[in-house]
Amino acid sequence: MIARPDSPSSNAFEQHRPFLIRLAYRMLGSVSDAEDVVQDTWLRWHEAGQDDIVNPRAYLARVVTRLCLDQMKSARSRREFYVGTWLPEPIVESISGDEPVDDELDAPIALMLALERLSPLERAAFLLHDIFDIGFAEIARMLERSEAACRQLATRARQHVRLDLPPRNSISREEAARYAEAFFKASHQSDPTLLQQLLARDVVLHSDGGGKVPASINQIFGLDKVARFFAGIAQKIARLGLSTTRYEPVMINGLPGYVSLERGDTLQATALDIRDGLIQAIYVIRNPDKLRHISPPVGSNDGSL
């Protein structure tokens, strides 16, 4: 039997749902897959003899971890045939308010990309210990490995992740909104001059269309090439008589950005990694499969240029 939604069993599970979603998302890089895993965990929770579960949080994390590890095996094989750059499904939050972004609560895209280079077990050990502060004794039970082996997994993962992640700058939501608006306007101009002023010299553009909508297949490196890329798109759109008519500044995985309807009909999420006042990395998610959980912008911002 499945417990009622308002039963003590369900209430106990709901207390841990946000933690389980965050764990599954960081393991899989997909909001929809994370929600599916947590739903499967809910079913297993109600099938278990809960009177014998001493630590519900640890038990639920163990179930989520094992389900994610099973799913990651097939996901890694699918990624081998992915068209172009792979980016995680974006987590979109409101940009309103003046509070600074909390680096401990978000899942930076750069971190998600670094995690993709780890083996599933390395990824699990690193996330469980370094991000969610779970002890190695419990991790050993989750991964069915010795504590020593789990420590080695986390150490190897930590070394790889640290090599890939430069320090981030904390900015307020107000600053984030200004960066998002400035980049949106500059990147939709046929003249690249204004955009060049916002970019770091070694800026990198990542664009994910998944082979389903137009996007750059490879990463684009350097201030001049990135600026010319956006200027070229703006020139083409102008020749076709099209425009981007609507956008909304948001936070994407803890980064400033915006959701827009490009050319009036293509939903896009754009995130900006800001360091020392300049844009160091640009992440453009256009694959419609990764944006199904995001509503098109409905605000009053008008991006017609």
Coordinates of C-alpha atoms in Angstrom, one line a residue:
M1 CA 0.0 0.0 0.0
I2 CA 1.1 3.6 -0.7
A3 CA 0.9 6.0 2.2
R4 CA -1.4 9.0 2.1
P5 CA 0.2 12.3 1.2
D6 CA -0.5 13.7 4.6
S7 CA 0.7 10.6 6.5
P8 CA 3.7 10.7 8.9
S9 CA 5.7 8.6 6.4
S10 CA 5.0 11.1 3.6
N11 CA 5.8 14.1 5.8
A12 CA 9.1 12.5 6.8
F13 CA 10.0 12.0 3.1
E14 CA 9.0 15.6 2.1
Q15 CA 11.4 17.0 4.7
H16 CA 14.3 15.5 2.7
R17 CA 13.0 16.1 -0.8
P18 CA 14.9 19.3 -1.5
F19 CA 18.2 17.6 -0.5
L20 CA 17.4 14.6 -2.6
I21 CA 16.6 16.7 -5.7
R22 CA 19.9 18.6 -5.3
L23 CA 21.8 15.4 -4.9
A24 CA 20.2 13.7 -7.9
Y25 CA 20.6 16.8 -10.1
R26 CA 24.3 17.1 -9.4
M27 CA 24.7 13.4 -10.1
L28 CA 22.8 13.5 -13.4
G29 CA 22.8 17.1 -14.7
S30 CA 19.1 16.9 -15.5
V31 CA 16.2 18.4 -13.6
S32 CA 13.7 16.0 -15.2
D33 CA 15.8 12.9 -14.5
A34 CA 16.5 14.1 -10.9
E35 CA 12.7 14.4 -10.3
D36 CA 12.1 10.9 -11.7
V37 CA 14.8 9.4 -9.5
V38 CA 13.3 11.1 -6.4
Q39 CA 9.9 9.8 -7.4
D40 CA 11.2 6.3 -7.6
T41 CA 12.9 6.8 -4.2
W42 CA 9.5 7.9 -2.8
L43 CA 8.0 4.6 -3.9
R44 CA 10.8 2.6 -2.5
W45 CA 10.5 4.5 0.8
H46 CA 6.9 3.5 1.2
E47 CA 7.7 -0.1 0.3
A48 CA 10.4 -0.3 3.0
G49 CA 9.9 -1.3 6.6
Q50 CA 10.4 2.2 8.0
D51 CA 10.4 1.2 11.6
D52 CA 13.8 -0.3 11.0
I53 CA 15.3 2.8 9.3
V54 CA 17.4 4.6 12.0
N55 CA 18.6 7.5 9.7
P56 CA 16.0 8.4 7.1
R57 CA 18.2 11.0 5.4
A58 CA 21.1 8.5 5.0
Y59 CA 18.7 5.8 3.8
L60 CA 17.1 8.0 1.2
A61 CA 20.5 9.4 0.0
R62 CA 21.6 5.8 -0.4
V63 CA 18.6 4.9 -2.6
V64 CA 19.0 8.1 -4.7
T65 CA 22.7 7.4 -5.2
R66 CA 22.3 3.9 -6.4
L67 CA 19.5 4.8 -8.7
C68 CA 21.6 7.6 -10.2
L69 CA 24.6 5.3 -10.6
D70 CA 22.5 2.9 -12.6
Q71 CA 21.2 5.8 -14.8
M72 CA 24.6 7.3 -15.3
K73 CA 25.8 4.2 -17.0
S74 CA 23.3 4.6 -19.9
A75 CA 23.6 8.4 -19.8
R76 CA 27.4 8.3 -20.4
S77 CA 26.9 6.1 -23.4
R78 CA 24.3 8.5 -24.8
R79 CA 26.7 11.4 -24.3
E80 CA 29.2 9.8 -26.7
F81 CA 26.7 10.4 -29.5
Y82 CA 25.6 13.8 -28.4
V83 CA 25.7 16.5 -31.1
G84 CA 27.9 19.4 -30.1
T85 CA 28.6 20.7 -26.6
W86 CA 26.8 19.1 -23.7
L87 CA 25.5 21.4 -21.0
P88 CA 23.4 20.5 -17.9
E89 CA 19.7 21.4 -17.8
P90 CA 19.6 24.9 -16.3
I91 CA 18.2 25.7 -12.8
V92 CA 16.4 29.0 -13.2
E93 CA 15.6 31.3 -10.3
S94 CA 14.3 34.8 -9.9
I95 CA 16.8 37.6 -10.0
S96 CA 14.8 39.9 -7.7
G97 CA 16.1 40.9 -4.4
D98 CA 19.4 42.3 -3.2
E99 CA 20.8 39.2 -1.3
P100 CA 24.2 37.9 -2.6
V101 CA 24.3 34.6 -4.4
D102 CA 25.1 31.7 -2.0
D103 CA 27.7 29.6 -3.7
E104 CA 26.9 26.6 -1.4
L105 CA 23.4 26.3 -2.6
D106 CA 23.7 26.5 -6.4
A107 CA 25.2 24.1 -8.9
P108 CA 27.6 26.2 -11.0
I109 CA 27.7 25.1 -14.7
A110 CA 31.5 24.9 -14.5
L111 CA 31.2 22.5 -11.6
M112 CA 28.7 20.4 -13.5
L113 CA 31.0 20.2 -16.5
A114 CA 34.0 19.3 -14.3
L115 CA 31.9 16.5 -12.8
E116 CA 31.2 15.1 -16.2
R117 CA 34.9 14.2 -16.5
L118 CA 34.7 11.9 -13.4
S119 CA 33.8 8.3 -13.3
P120 CA 30.3 7.7 -11.7
L121 CA 31.9 6.4 -8.5
E122 CA 34.3 9.4 -8.3
R123 CA 31.4 11.8 -8.9
A124 CA 29.3 10.2 -6.2
A125 CA 32.0 10.1 -3.6
F126 CA 33.0 13.7 -4.2
L127 CA 29.4 15.0 -4.1
L128 CA 28.4 13.0 -1.1
H129 CA 31.4 14.0 1.0
D130 CA 32.5 17.4 -0.2
I131 CA 29.2 18.9 -1.2
F132 CA 26.7 17.2 1.1
D133 CA 29.0 16.5 4.1
I134 CA 28.2 12.8 4.4
G135 CA 30.8 10.7 6.2
F136 CA 32.9 8.1 4.5
A137 CA 31.5 5.3 6.6
E138 CA 28.0 6.0 5.2
I139 CA 29.4 6.6 1.7
A140 CA 31.0 3.2 1.8
R141 CA 27.7 1.6 2.5
M142 CA 26.1 3.6 -0.3
L143 CA 28.7 2.7 -2.9
E144 CA 29.4 -0.8 -1.5
R145 CA 33.1 -0.1 -1.3
S146 CA 35.5 0.1 1.6
E147 CA 36.0 3.4 3.4
A148 CA 39.6 3.6 2.1
A149 CA 38.4 3.1 -1.5
C150 CA 35.8 5.9 -1.1
R151 CA 38.4 8.2 0.3
Q152 CA 40.6 7.5 -2.7
L153 CA 37.7 8.1 -5.1
A154 CA 36.9 11.5 -3.4
T155 CA 40.6 12.5 -3.5
R156 CA 41.0 11.8 -7.2
A157 CA 37.8 13.6 -8.0
R158 CA 38.8 16.6 -5.9
Q159 CA 42.1 16.9 -7.7
H160 CA 40.3 17.0 -11.1
V161 CA 37.6 19.4 -10.0
R162 CA 40.0 21.8 -8.5
L163 CA 42.1 21.9 -11.7
D164 CA 39.0 22.8 -13.7
L165 CA 37.4 25.4 -11.4
P166 CA 38.8 28.9 -11.0
P167 CA 37.6 30.9 -8.0
R168 CA 34.2 32.6 -8.5
N169 CA 33.3 36.2 -7.6
S170 CA 30.2 36.8 -5.5
I171 CA 27.9 39.4 -6.8
S172 CA 24.6 40.8 -5.7
R173 CA 21.3 40.1 -7.5
E174 CA 21.2 43.8 -8.5
E175 CA 24.6 43.5 -10.1
A176 CA 23.6 40.2 -11.8
A177 CA 20.6 41.9 -13.4
R178 CA 22.8 44.7 -14.7
Y179 CA 25.3 42.3 -16.3
A180 CA 22.4 40.3 -17.8
E181 CA 20.8 43.3 -19.4
A182 CA 24.1 44.8 -20.6
F183 CA 25.1 41.5 -22.2
F184 CA 21.7 40.9 -23.8
K185 CA 21.7 44.3 -25.5
A186 CA 25.4 44.1 -26.6
S187 CA 25.2 40.6 -27.9
H188 CA 22.2 41.5 -30.2
Q189 CA 24.1 44.4 -31.9
S190 CA 25.6 44.1 -35.4
D191 CA 28.6 46.1 -34.2
P192 CA 30.8 43.9 -31.8
T193 CA 32.4 46.9 -30.1
L194 CA 30.1 47.2 -27.2
L195 CA 30.2 43.5 -26.5
Q196 CA 34.0 43.4 -26.6
Q197 CA 34.0 45.8 -23.6
L198 CA 32.2 43.3 -21.5
L199 CA 34.3 40.2 -22.3
A200 CA 37.5 38.9 -20.8
R201 CA 40.3 38.4 -23.3
D202 CA 40.2 34.6 -22.8
V203 CA 36.4 34.3 -22.7
V204 CA 34.8 30.9 -23.8
L205 CA 31.4 30.4 -25.4
H206 CA 29.6 27.1 -24.8
S207 CA 26.4 26.5 -26.8
D208 CA 24.2 23.5 -26.5
G209 CA 21.5 22.9 -29.2
G210 CA 21.7 19.1 -29.0
G211 CA 21.4 18.9 -32.8
K212 CA 17.8 20.0 -32.6
V213 CA 18.2 23.8 -33.0
P214 CA 21.0 25.9 -34.5
A215 CA 24.0 26.2 -32.1
S216 CA 27.8 26.3 -32.3
I217 CA 29.0 22.7 -32.5
N218 CA 32.4 23.6 -30.9
Q219 CA 33.4 26.0 -28.1
I220 CA 34.5 29.4 -29.3
F221 CA 37.6 30.9 -27.6
G222 CA 38.7 34.5 -27.3
L223 CA 37.3 38.0 -27.1
D224 CA 37.4 38.8 -30.8
K225 CA 36.0 35.5 -32.1
V226 CA 33.1 35.5 -29.5
A227 CA 32.2 39.1 -30.2
R228 CA 32.2 38.5 -34.0
F229 CA 30.1 35.4 -33.6
F230 CA 27.3 37.3 -31.9
A231 CA 27.6 40.2 -34.3
G232 CA 27.3 37.8 -37.2
I233 CA 24.1 36.4 -35.8
A234 CA 22.7 39.9 -35.2
Q235 CA 23.5 40.9 -38.8
K236 CA 21.8 37.8 -40.2
I237 CA 18.7 38.3 -38.1
A238 CA 18.5 41.9 -39.2
R239 CA 18.7 40.9 -42.9
L240 CA 15.9 38.4 -42.3
G241 CA 13.8 41.1 -40.6
L242 CA 13.6 39.1 -37.4
S243 CA 14.3 40.2 -33.8
T244 CA 14.4 38.9 -30.3
T245 CA 11.3 40.5 -28.8
R246 CA 11.3 39.3 -25.2
Y247 CA 13.8 38.4 -22.5
E248 CA 13.8 38.2 -18.7
P249 CA 16.9 38.5 -16.4
V250 CA 17.2 35.5 -14.1
M251 CA 19.8 33.5 -12.1
I252 CA 20.9 30.3 -13.9
N253 CA 22.7 27.8 -11.6
G254 CA 23.7 30.7 -9.5
L255 CA 25.0 32.8 -12.4
P256 CA 23.6 36.0 -13.9
G257 CA 21.7 35.4 -17.1
Y258 CA 18.4 35.6 -18.9
V259 CA 15.7 33.5 -20.6
S260 CA 14.8 34.8 -24.0
L261 CA 12.7 34.0 -27.1
E262 CA 15.3 34.3 -29.9
R263 CA 13.9 35.4 -33.2
G264 CA 10.6 35.4 -31.4
D265 CA 10.1 31.6 -31.2
T266 CA 13.3 29.8 -30.0
L267 CA 13.5 29.5 -26.2
Q268 CA 17.0 30.0 -24.9
A269 CA 18.7 30.2 -21.5
T270 CA 22.0 32.2 -21.3
A271 CA 24.3 32.1 -18.2
L272 CA 27.3 34.4 -17.6
D273 CA 30.3 33.6 -15.5
I274 CA 31.6 36.9 -14.2
R275 CA 35.1 37.3 -12.8
D276 CA 36.9 40.5 -11.9
G277 CA 34.1 42.5 -13.6
L278 CA 34.3 40.8 -17.0
I279 CA 32.5 37.8 -18.6
Q280 CA 34.8 34.8 -18.5
A281 CA 32.4 32.2 -19.8
I282 CA 29.1 32.2 -21.6
Y283 CA 26.7 29.2 -21.5
V284 CA 23.9 29.1 -24.0
I285 CA 21.3 26.3 -23.6
R286 CA 19.0 26.0 -26.6
N287 CA 18.2 22.2 -26.7
P288 CA 14.4 22.3 -26.3
D289 CA 14.5 19.0 -24.3
K290 CA 16.5 20.8 -21.6
L291 CA 14.2 23.7 -21.4
R292 CA 10.8 22.0 -21.0
H293 CA 10.6 22.9 -17.3
I294 CA 11.2 26.6 -18.1
S295 CA 8.4 29.1 -19.0
P296 CA 9.0 31.6 -21.8
P297 CA 9.6 35.1 -20.6
V298 CA 6.4 37.1 -20.1
G299 CA 7.8 40.3 -18.6
S300 CA 7.8 43.7 -20.1
N301 CA 11.4 43.7 -21.2
D302 CA 11.5 44.4 -24.9
G303 CA 14.7 43.2 -26.7
S304 CA 13.8 44.5 -30.2
L305 CA 16.9 46.0 -31.7

